CSV table of C-alpha atoms in Angstrom, one decimal:
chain,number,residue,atom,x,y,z
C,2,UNK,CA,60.1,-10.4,-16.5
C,3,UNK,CA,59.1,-12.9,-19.2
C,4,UNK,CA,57.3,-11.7,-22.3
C,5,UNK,CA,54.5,-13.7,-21.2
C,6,UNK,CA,54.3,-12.0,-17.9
C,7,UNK,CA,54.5,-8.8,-19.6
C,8,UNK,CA,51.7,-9.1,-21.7
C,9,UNK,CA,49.3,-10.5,-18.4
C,10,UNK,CA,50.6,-7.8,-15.9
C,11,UNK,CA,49.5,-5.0,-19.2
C,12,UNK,CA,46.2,-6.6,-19.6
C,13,UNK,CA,45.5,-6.7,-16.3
C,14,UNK,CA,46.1,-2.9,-15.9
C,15,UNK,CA,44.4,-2.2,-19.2
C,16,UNK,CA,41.1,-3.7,-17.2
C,17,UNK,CA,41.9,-1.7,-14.2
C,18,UNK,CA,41.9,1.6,-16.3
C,19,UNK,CA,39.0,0.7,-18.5
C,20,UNK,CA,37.2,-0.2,-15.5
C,21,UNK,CA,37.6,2.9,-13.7
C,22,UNK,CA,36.7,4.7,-17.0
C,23,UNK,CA,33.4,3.1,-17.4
C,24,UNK,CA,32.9,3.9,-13.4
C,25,UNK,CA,33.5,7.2,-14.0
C,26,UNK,CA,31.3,8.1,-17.2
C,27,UNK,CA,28.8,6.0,-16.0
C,28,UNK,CA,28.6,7.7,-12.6
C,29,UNK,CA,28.8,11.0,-13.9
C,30,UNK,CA,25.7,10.6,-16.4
C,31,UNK,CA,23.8,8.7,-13.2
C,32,UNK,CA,24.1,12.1,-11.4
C,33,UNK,CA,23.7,14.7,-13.8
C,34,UNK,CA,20.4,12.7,-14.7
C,35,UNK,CA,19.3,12.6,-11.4
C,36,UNK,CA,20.1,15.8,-10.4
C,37,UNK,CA,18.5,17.4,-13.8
C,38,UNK,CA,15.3,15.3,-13.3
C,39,UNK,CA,14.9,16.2,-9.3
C,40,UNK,CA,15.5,19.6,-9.4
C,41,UNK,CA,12.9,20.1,-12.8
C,42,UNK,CA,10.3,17.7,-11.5
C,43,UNK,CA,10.0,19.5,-8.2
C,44,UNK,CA,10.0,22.9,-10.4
C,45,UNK,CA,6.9,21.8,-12.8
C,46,UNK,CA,5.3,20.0,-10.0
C,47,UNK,CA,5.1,22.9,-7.5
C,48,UNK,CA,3.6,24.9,-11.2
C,49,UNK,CA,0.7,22.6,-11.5
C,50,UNK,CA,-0.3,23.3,-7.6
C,51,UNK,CA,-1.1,26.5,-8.5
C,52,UNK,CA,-1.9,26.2,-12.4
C,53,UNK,CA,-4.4,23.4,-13.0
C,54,UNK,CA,-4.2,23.4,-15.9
C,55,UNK,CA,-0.9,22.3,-16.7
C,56,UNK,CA,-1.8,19.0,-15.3
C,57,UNK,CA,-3.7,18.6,-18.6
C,58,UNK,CA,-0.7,20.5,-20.9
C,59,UNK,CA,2.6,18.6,-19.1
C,60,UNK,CA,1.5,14.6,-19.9
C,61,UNK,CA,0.8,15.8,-23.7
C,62,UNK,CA,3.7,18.2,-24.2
C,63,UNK,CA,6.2,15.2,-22.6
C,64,UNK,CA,4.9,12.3,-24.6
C,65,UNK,CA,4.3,13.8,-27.7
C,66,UNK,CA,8.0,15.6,-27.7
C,67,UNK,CA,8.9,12.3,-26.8
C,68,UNK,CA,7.2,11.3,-30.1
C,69,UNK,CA,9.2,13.5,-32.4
C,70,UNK,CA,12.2,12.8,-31.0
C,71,UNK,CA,12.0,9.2,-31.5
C,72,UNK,CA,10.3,9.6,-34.9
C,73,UNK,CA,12.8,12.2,-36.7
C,74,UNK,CA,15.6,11.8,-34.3
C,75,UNK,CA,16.2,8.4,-33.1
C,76,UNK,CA,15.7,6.2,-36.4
C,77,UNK,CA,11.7,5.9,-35.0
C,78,UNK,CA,13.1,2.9,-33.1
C,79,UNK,CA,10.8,2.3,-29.6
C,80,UNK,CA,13.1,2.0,-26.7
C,81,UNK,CA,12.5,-1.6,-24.8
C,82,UNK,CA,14.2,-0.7,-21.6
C,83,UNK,CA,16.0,-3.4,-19.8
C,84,UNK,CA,15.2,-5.8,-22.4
C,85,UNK,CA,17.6,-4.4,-24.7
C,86,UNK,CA,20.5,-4.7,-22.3
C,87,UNK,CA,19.6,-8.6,-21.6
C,88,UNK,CA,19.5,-9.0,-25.5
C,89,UNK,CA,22.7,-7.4,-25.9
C,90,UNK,CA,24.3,-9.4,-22.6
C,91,UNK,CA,22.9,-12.6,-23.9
C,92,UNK,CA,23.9,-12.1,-27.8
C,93,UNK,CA,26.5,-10.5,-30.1
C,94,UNK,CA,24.2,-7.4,-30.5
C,95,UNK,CA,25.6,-4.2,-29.8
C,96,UNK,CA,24.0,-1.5,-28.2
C,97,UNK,CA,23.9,1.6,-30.6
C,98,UNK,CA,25.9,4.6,-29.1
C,99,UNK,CA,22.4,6.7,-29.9
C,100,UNK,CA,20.9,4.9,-26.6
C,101,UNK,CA,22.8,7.2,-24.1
C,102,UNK,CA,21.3,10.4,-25.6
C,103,UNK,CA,17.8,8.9,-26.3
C,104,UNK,CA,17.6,7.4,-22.7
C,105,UNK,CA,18.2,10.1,-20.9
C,106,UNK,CA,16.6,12.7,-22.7
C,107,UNK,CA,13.7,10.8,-22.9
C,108,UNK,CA,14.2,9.6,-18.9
C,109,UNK,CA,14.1,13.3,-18.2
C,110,UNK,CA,11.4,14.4,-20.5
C,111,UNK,CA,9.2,11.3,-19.2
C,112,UNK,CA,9.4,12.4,-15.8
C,113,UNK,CA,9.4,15.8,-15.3
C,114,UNK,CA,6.5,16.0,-17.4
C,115,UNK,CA,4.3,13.9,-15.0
C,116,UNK,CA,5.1,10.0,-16.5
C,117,UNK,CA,4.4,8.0,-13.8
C,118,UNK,CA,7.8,6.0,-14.1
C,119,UNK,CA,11.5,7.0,-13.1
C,120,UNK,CA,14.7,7.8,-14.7
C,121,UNK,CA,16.0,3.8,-12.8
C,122,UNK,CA,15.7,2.1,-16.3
C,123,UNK,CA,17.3,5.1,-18.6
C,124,UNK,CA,20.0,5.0,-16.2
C,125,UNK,CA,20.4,1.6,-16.7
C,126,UNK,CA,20.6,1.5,-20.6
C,127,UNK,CA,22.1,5.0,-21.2
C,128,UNK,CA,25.3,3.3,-18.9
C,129,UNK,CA,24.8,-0.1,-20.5
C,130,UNK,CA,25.7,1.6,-24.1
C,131,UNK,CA,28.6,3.5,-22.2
C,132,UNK,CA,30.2,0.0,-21.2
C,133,UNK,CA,29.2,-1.0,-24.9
C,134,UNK,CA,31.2,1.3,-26.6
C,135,UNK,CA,34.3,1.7,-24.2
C,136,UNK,CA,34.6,-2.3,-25.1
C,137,UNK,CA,34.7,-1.6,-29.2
C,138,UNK,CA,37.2,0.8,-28.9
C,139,UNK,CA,40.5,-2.2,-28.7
C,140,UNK,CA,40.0,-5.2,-29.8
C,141,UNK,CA,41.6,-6.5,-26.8
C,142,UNK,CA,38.3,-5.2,-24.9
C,143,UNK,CA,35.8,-6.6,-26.9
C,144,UNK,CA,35.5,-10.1,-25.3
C,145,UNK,CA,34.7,-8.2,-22.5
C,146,UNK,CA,31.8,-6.4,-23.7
C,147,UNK,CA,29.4,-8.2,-21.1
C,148,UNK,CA,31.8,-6.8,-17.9
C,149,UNK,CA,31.9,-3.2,-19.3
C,150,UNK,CA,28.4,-3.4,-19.4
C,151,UNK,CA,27.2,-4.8,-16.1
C,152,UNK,CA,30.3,-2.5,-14.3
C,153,UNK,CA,28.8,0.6,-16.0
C,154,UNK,CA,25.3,-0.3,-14.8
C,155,UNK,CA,26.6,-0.8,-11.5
C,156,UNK,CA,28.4,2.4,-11.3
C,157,UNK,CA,24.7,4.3,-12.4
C,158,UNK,CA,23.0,2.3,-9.5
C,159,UNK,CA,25.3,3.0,-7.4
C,160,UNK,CA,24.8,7.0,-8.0
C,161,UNK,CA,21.2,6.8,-8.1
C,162,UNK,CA,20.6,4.7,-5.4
C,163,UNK,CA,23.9,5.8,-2.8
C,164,UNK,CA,24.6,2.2,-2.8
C,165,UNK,CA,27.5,0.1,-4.2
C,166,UNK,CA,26.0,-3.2,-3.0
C,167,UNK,CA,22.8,-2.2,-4.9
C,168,UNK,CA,24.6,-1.9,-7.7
C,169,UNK,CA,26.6,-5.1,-7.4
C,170,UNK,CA,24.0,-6.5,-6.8
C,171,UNK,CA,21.7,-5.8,-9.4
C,172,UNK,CA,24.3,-6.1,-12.5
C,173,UNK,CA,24.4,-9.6,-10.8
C,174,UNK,CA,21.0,-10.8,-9.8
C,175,UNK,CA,19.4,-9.3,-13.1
C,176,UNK,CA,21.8,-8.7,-15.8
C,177,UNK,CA,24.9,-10.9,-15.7
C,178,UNK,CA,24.1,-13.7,-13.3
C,179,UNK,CA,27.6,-15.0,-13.4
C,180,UNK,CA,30.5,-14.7,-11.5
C,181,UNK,CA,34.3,-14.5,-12.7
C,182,UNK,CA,37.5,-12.8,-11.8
C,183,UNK,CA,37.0,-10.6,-14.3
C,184,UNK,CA,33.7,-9.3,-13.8
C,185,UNK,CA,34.3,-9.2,-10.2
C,186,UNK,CA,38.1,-6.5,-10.9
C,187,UNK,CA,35.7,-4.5,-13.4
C,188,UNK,CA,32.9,-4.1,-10.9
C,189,UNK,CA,34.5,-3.8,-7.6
C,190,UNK,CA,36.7,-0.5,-9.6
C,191,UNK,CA,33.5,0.8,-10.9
C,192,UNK,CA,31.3,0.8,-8.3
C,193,UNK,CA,34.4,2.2,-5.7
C,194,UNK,CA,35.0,5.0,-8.5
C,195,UNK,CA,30.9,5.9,-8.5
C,196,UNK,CA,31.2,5.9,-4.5
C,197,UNK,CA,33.9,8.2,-4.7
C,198,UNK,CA,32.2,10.5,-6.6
C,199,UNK,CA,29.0,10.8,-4.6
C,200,UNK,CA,31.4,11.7,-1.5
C,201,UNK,CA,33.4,14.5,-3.3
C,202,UNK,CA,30.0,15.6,-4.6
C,203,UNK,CA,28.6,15.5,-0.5
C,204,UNK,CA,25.3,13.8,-1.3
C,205,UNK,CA,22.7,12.7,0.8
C,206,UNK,CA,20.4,9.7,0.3
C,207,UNK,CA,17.1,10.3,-1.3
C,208,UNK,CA,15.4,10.2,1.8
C,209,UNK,CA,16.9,11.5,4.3
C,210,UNK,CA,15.0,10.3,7.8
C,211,UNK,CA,16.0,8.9,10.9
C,212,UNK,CA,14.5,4.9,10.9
C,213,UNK,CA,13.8,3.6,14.7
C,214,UNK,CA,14.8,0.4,16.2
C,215,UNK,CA,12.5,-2.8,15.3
C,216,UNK,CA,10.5,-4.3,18.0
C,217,UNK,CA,9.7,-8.4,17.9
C,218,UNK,CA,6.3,-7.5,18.8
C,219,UNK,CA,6.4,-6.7,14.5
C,220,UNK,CA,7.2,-10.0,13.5
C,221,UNK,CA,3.8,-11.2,12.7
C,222,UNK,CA,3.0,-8.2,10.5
C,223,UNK,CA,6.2,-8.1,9.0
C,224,UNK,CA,5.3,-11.5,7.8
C,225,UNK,CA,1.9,-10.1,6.6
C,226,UNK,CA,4.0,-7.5,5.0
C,227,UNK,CA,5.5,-9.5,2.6
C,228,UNK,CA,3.0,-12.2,1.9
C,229,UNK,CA,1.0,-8.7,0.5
C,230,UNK,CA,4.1,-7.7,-1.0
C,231,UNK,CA,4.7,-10.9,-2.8
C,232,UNK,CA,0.8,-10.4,-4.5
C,233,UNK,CA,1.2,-7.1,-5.1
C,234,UNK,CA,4.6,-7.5,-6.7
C,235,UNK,CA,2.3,-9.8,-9.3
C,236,UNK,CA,0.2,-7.3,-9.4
C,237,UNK,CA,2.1,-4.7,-10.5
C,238,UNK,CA,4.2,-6.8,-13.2
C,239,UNK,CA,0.8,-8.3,-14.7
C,240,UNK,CA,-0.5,-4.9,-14.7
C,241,UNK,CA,2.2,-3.5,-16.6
C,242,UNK,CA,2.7,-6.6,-19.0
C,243,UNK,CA,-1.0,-6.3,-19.7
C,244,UNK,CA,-1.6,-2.8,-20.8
C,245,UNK,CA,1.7,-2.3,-22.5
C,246,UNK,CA,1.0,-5.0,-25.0
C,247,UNK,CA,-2.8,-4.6,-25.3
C,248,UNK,CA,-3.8,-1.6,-25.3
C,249,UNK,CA,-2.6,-0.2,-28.4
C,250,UNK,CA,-3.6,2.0,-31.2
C,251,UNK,CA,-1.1,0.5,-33.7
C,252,UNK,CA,-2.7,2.4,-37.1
C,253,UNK,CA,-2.7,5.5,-34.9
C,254,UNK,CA,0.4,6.5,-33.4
C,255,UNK,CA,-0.2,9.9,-32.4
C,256,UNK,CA,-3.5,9.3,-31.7
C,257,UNK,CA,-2.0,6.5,-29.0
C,258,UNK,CA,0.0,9.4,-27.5
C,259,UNK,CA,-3.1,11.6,-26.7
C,260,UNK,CA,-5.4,9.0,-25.0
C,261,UNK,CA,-2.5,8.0,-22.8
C,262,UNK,CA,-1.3,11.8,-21.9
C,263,UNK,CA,-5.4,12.4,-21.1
C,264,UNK,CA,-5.3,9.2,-18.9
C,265,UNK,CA,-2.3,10.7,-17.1
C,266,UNK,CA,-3.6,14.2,-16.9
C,267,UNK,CA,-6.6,12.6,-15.4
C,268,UNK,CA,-5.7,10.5,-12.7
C,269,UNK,CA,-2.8,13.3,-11.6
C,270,UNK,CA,-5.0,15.7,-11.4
C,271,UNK,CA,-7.4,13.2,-9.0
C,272,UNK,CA,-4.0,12.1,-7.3
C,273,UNK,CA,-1.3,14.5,-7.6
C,274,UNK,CA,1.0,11.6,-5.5
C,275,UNK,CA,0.7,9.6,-9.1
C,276,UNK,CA,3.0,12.9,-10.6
C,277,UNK,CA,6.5,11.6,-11.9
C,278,UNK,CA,8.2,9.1,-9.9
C,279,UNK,CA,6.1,9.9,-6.6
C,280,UNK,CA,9.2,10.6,-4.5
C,281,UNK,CA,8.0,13.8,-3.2
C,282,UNK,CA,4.7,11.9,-2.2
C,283,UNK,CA,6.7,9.4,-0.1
C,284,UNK,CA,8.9,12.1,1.8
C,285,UNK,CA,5.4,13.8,2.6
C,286,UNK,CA,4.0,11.3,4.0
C,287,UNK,CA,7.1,10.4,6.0
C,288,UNK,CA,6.4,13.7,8.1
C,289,UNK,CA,2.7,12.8,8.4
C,290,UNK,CA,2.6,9.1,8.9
C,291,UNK,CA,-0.2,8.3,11.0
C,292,UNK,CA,-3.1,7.8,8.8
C,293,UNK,CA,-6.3,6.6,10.9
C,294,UNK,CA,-9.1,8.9,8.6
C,295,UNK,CA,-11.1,6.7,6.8
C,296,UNK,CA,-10.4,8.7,3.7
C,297,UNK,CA,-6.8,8.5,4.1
C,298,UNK,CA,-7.0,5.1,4.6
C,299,UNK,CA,-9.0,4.5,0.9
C,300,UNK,CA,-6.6,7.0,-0.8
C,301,UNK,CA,-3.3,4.7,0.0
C,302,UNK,CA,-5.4,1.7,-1.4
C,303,UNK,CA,-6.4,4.0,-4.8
C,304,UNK,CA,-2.8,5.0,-5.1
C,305,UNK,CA,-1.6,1.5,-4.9
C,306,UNK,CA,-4.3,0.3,-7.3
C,307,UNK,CA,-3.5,3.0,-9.7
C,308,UNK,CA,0.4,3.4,-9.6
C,309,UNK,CA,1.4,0.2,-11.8
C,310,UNK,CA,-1.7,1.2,-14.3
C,311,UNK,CA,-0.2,4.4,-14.7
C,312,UNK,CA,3.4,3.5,-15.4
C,313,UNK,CA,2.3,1.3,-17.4
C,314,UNK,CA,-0.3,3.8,-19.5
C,315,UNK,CA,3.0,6.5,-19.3
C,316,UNK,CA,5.2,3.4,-20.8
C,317,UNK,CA,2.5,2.3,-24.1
C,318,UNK,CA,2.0,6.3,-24.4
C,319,UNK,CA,6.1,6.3,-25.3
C,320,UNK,CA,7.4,7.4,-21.9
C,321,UNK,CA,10.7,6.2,-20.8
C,322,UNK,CA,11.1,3.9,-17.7
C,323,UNK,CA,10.2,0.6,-16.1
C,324,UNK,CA,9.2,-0.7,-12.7
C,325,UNK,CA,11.6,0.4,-10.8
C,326,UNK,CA,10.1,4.0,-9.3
C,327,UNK,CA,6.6,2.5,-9.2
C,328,UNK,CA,7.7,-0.5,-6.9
C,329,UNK,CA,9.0,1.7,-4.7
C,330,UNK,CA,6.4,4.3,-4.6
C,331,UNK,CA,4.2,1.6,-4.2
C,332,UNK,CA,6.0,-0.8,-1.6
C,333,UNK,CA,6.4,3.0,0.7
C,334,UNK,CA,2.8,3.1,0.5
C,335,UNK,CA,1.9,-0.7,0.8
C,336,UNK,CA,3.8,-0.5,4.2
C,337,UNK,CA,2.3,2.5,5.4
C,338,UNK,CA,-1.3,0.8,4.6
C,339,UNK,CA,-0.5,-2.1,6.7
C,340,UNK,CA,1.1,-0.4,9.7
C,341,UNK,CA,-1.5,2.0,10.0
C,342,UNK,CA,-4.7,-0.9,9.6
C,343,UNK,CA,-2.8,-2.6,12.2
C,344,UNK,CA,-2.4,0.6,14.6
C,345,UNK,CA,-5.8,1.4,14.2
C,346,UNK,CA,-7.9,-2.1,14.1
C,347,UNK,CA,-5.8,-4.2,15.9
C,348,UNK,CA,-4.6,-2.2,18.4
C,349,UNK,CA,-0.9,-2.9,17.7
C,350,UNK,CA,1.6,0.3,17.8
C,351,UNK,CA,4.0,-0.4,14.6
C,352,UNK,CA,6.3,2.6,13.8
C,353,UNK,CA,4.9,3.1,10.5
C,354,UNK,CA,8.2,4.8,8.6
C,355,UNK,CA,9.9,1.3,9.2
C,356,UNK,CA,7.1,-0.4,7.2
C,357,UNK,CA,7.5,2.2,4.5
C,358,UNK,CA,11.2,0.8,4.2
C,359,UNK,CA,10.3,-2.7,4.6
C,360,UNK,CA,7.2,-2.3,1.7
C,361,UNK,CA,10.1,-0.4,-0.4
C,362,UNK,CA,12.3,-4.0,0.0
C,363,UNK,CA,9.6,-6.3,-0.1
C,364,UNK,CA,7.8,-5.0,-3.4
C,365,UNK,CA,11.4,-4.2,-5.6
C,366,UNK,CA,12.3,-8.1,-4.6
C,367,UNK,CA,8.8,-9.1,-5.6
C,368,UNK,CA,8.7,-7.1,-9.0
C,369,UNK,CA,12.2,-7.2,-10.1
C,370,UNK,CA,12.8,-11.0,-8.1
C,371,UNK,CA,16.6,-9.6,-7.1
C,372,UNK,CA,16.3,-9.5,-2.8
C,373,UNK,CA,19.9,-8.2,-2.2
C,374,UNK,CA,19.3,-5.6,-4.6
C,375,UNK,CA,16.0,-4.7,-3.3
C,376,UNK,CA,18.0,-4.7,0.5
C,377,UNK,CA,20.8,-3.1,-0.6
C,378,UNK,CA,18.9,-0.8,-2.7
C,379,UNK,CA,16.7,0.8,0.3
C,380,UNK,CA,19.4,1.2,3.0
C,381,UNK,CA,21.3,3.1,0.3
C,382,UNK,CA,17.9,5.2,0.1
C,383,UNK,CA,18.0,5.6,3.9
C,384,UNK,CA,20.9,5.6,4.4
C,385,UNK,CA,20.3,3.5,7.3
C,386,UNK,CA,21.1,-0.1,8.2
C,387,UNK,CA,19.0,-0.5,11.5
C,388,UNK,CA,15.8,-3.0,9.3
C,389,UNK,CA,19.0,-5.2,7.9
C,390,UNK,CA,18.4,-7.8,9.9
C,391,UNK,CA,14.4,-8.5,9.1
C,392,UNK,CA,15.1,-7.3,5.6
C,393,UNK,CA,17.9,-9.8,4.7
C,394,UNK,CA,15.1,-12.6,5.7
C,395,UNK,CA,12.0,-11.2,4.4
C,396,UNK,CA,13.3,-9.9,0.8
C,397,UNK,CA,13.9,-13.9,-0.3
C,398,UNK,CA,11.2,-14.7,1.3
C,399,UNK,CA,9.0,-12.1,-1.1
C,400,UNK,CA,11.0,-13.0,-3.8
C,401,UNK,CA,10.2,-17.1,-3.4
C,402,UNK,CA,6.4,-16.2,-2.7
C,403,UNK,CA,5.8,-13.9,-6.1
C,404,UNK,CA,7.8,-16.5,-8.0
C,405,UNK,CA,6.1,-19.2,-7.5
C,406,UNK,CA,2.6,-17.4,-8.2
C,407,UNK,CA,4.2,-15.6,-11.4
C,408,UNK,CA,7.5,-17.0,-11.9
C,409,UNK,CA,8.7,-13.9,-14.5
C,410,UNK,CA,9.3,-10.3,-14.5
C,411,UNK,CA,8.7,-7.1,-16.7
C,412,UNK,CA,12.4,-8.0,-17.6
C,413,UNK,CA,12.3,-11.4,-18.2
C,414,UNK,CA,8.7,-12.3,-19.4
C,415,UNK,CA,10.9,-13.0,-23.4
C,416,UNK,CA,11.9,-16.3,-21.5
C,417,UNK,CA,8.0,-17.4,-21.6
C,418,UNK,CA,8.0,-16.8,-25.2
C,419,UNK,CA,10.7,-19.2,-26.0
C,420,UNK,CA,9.5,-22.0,-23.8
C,421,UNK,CA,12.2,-21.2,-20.8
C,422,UNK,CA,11.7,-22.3,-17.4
């Protein structure tokens, strides 16, 4: 073997290594994250049914240790969320090693204290630094810092979400958006390595419920479905652009943290569903999902009018997270609105636990504008493929709808800024 073969069969196994390194820290954070914020979330939760008054003590305690962590901890630097991974993919930034601690502890703290977000967007920049820093640690690596960092994202979607395609897809339709031998090795080892560690570990998908064959008689309102989808995905990224850069109390800091905690303690204690990521709201009303009360019927509408305001008071107010958990909170209960309007006013019988899974799809491709992902993403959730069929058409659809009424995302709105198209 020639020198020059040498040195390309060693590189090549160098990649393969580093790659399933990054899969495997990455993964292992994704769950222990998870795991930590589910099981705690449910705990404090379950403590405010029965104490109301730590509905008005969680939001405060959460943001405001949220505050002192950043401010005497984390060089008082404000985390930006996705945005800091695009700047580092798109630059020669680097993404400080202090991101993996400050993301998920303040993922966790965020959520478990009532922040309406999720622990989706720490996930993603707490791995995103992991890929960072396995690349500065050979030269050899460094040229590579982009592939480290989409694999390692992929490998934390992949945990959170039971899903490699999800995470494929995502590190492609929102980070990278390029395609190369390279990145494809590094992400194809991460995301098999992640995989493997969610079936030594035996775990379920998030939502574990048995979905129902789809009927053509649907059609029409799955159309409905995402043309409502593709607004509210507007919705919901205005909303959060909107409040997160307006209302402010920049001479004020603290202050800033209390009025936001008393907006969340408010509006939970109105609608518990707002709590945290809303998960536990969704598989409730997966066991009672016939909703023909008039009451009912208003509360799914207030909870989808609120949900985006929320994350977005919970993000100004310090929180940690983005628009992932809202979208799907929101697109479960967007499609349970619409199957059960339809069931009761027009006489159509729609199974309304398959429009929960379509909404999820349809309102992830509208907010975050990645449709695979958003596909992917929900039968990894399910754990059930039997929707792929009407998903794999409407989720472009959505995404082509919302884009050309608002053409960017929470993620990419910097583009406006500077004049891209």
């Amino acid at each position: 073997m020639t020198s020059k073969n040498k040195y390309y069969s060693s590189k090549w196994a160098t990649i393969l290594f580093t790659s399933a390194l990054v899969g495997f820290l990455s993964g292992f954070t994704g769950l222990i994250l998870k795991h930590l914020t589910e099981n705690f979330e449910d705990r404090f939760f379950l403590k405010t049914q029965d104490n109301n008054y730590l509905i008005a003590l969680f939001p405060i305690l959460g943001l405001s240790v949220i505050f002192i962590l950043r401010k005497f901890l984390f060089k008082n630097k404000e985390n930006k969320g996705i945005r800091e991974v695009l700047d580092a993919t798109s630059s020669a930034k680097k993404l400080p090693l202090y991101k993996i601690p400050s993301h998920f502890i303040n993922g966790f703290i965020t959520v478990i204290f009532g922040g309406s977000t999720g622990i989706e967007v720490s996930t993603v920049v707490s791995t995103a630094a992991i890929g960072g820093v396995v690349a500065r640690k050979r030269h050899f690596l460094k040229k590579y810092k982009n592939e480290w960092m989409g694999a390692a994202i992929a490998a934390g979607i992949t945990v959170l979400f039971h899903s490699p395609l999800a995470g494929l897809f995502f590190s492609y339709e929102n980070i990278l958006k390029r395609r190369s031998k390279i990145i494809i090795a590094t992400h194809l080892i991460s995301v098999t390595v992640a995989w493997a560690m969610l079936i030594i570990a035996d775990e379920p998908p998030l939502f574990q419920t048995q979905l129902q064959e789809w009927k053509y008689e649907a059609i029409p309102y799955f159309l409905i479905l995402s043309l409502v989808a593709s607004v509210y995905g507007v919705y919901l990224t205005r909303s959060v652009l909107l409040i997160k850069t307006r209302f402010l109390l920049k001479k004020h800091a603290y202050l800033n943290v209390v009025c936001c905690a008393a907006f969340l303690s408010l509006f939970i204690w109105l609608f518990p569903e707002l709590y945290g990521d809303g998960y536990h709201a969704i598989k409730n009303h997966m066991n009672f999902s016939i909703h023909t009360n008039g009451w009912m019927l208003l509360n799914l509408v207030l909870l989808l009018f609120l949900k985006p305001i929320m994350a977005a008071i919970t993000l100004r107010g310090g929180g940690d997270g983005g628009v992932f958990a809202p979208s799907i909170f929101a697109g479960a209960f967007l499609g349970l609105l619409i199957a059960n309007l339809a069931n009761t006013f027009a006489g159509a019988s729609l199974i309304p636990i398959n429009f929960m899974v379509l909404g999820i799809a349809l309102v992830l491709s509208a907010s975050l504008h990645a449709p695979f992902t958003a596909v992917f993403l929900v039968c990894g959730l399910f754990g059930d493929y039997a929707l792929w069929m009407p998903l794999l058409i409407l989720a472009p659809l959505t995404k082509w709808i919302s884009s050309k009424i608002y053409p960017y995302t929470v993620y990419n709105i910097h583009l406006k800024t500077a004049g891209v198209k």
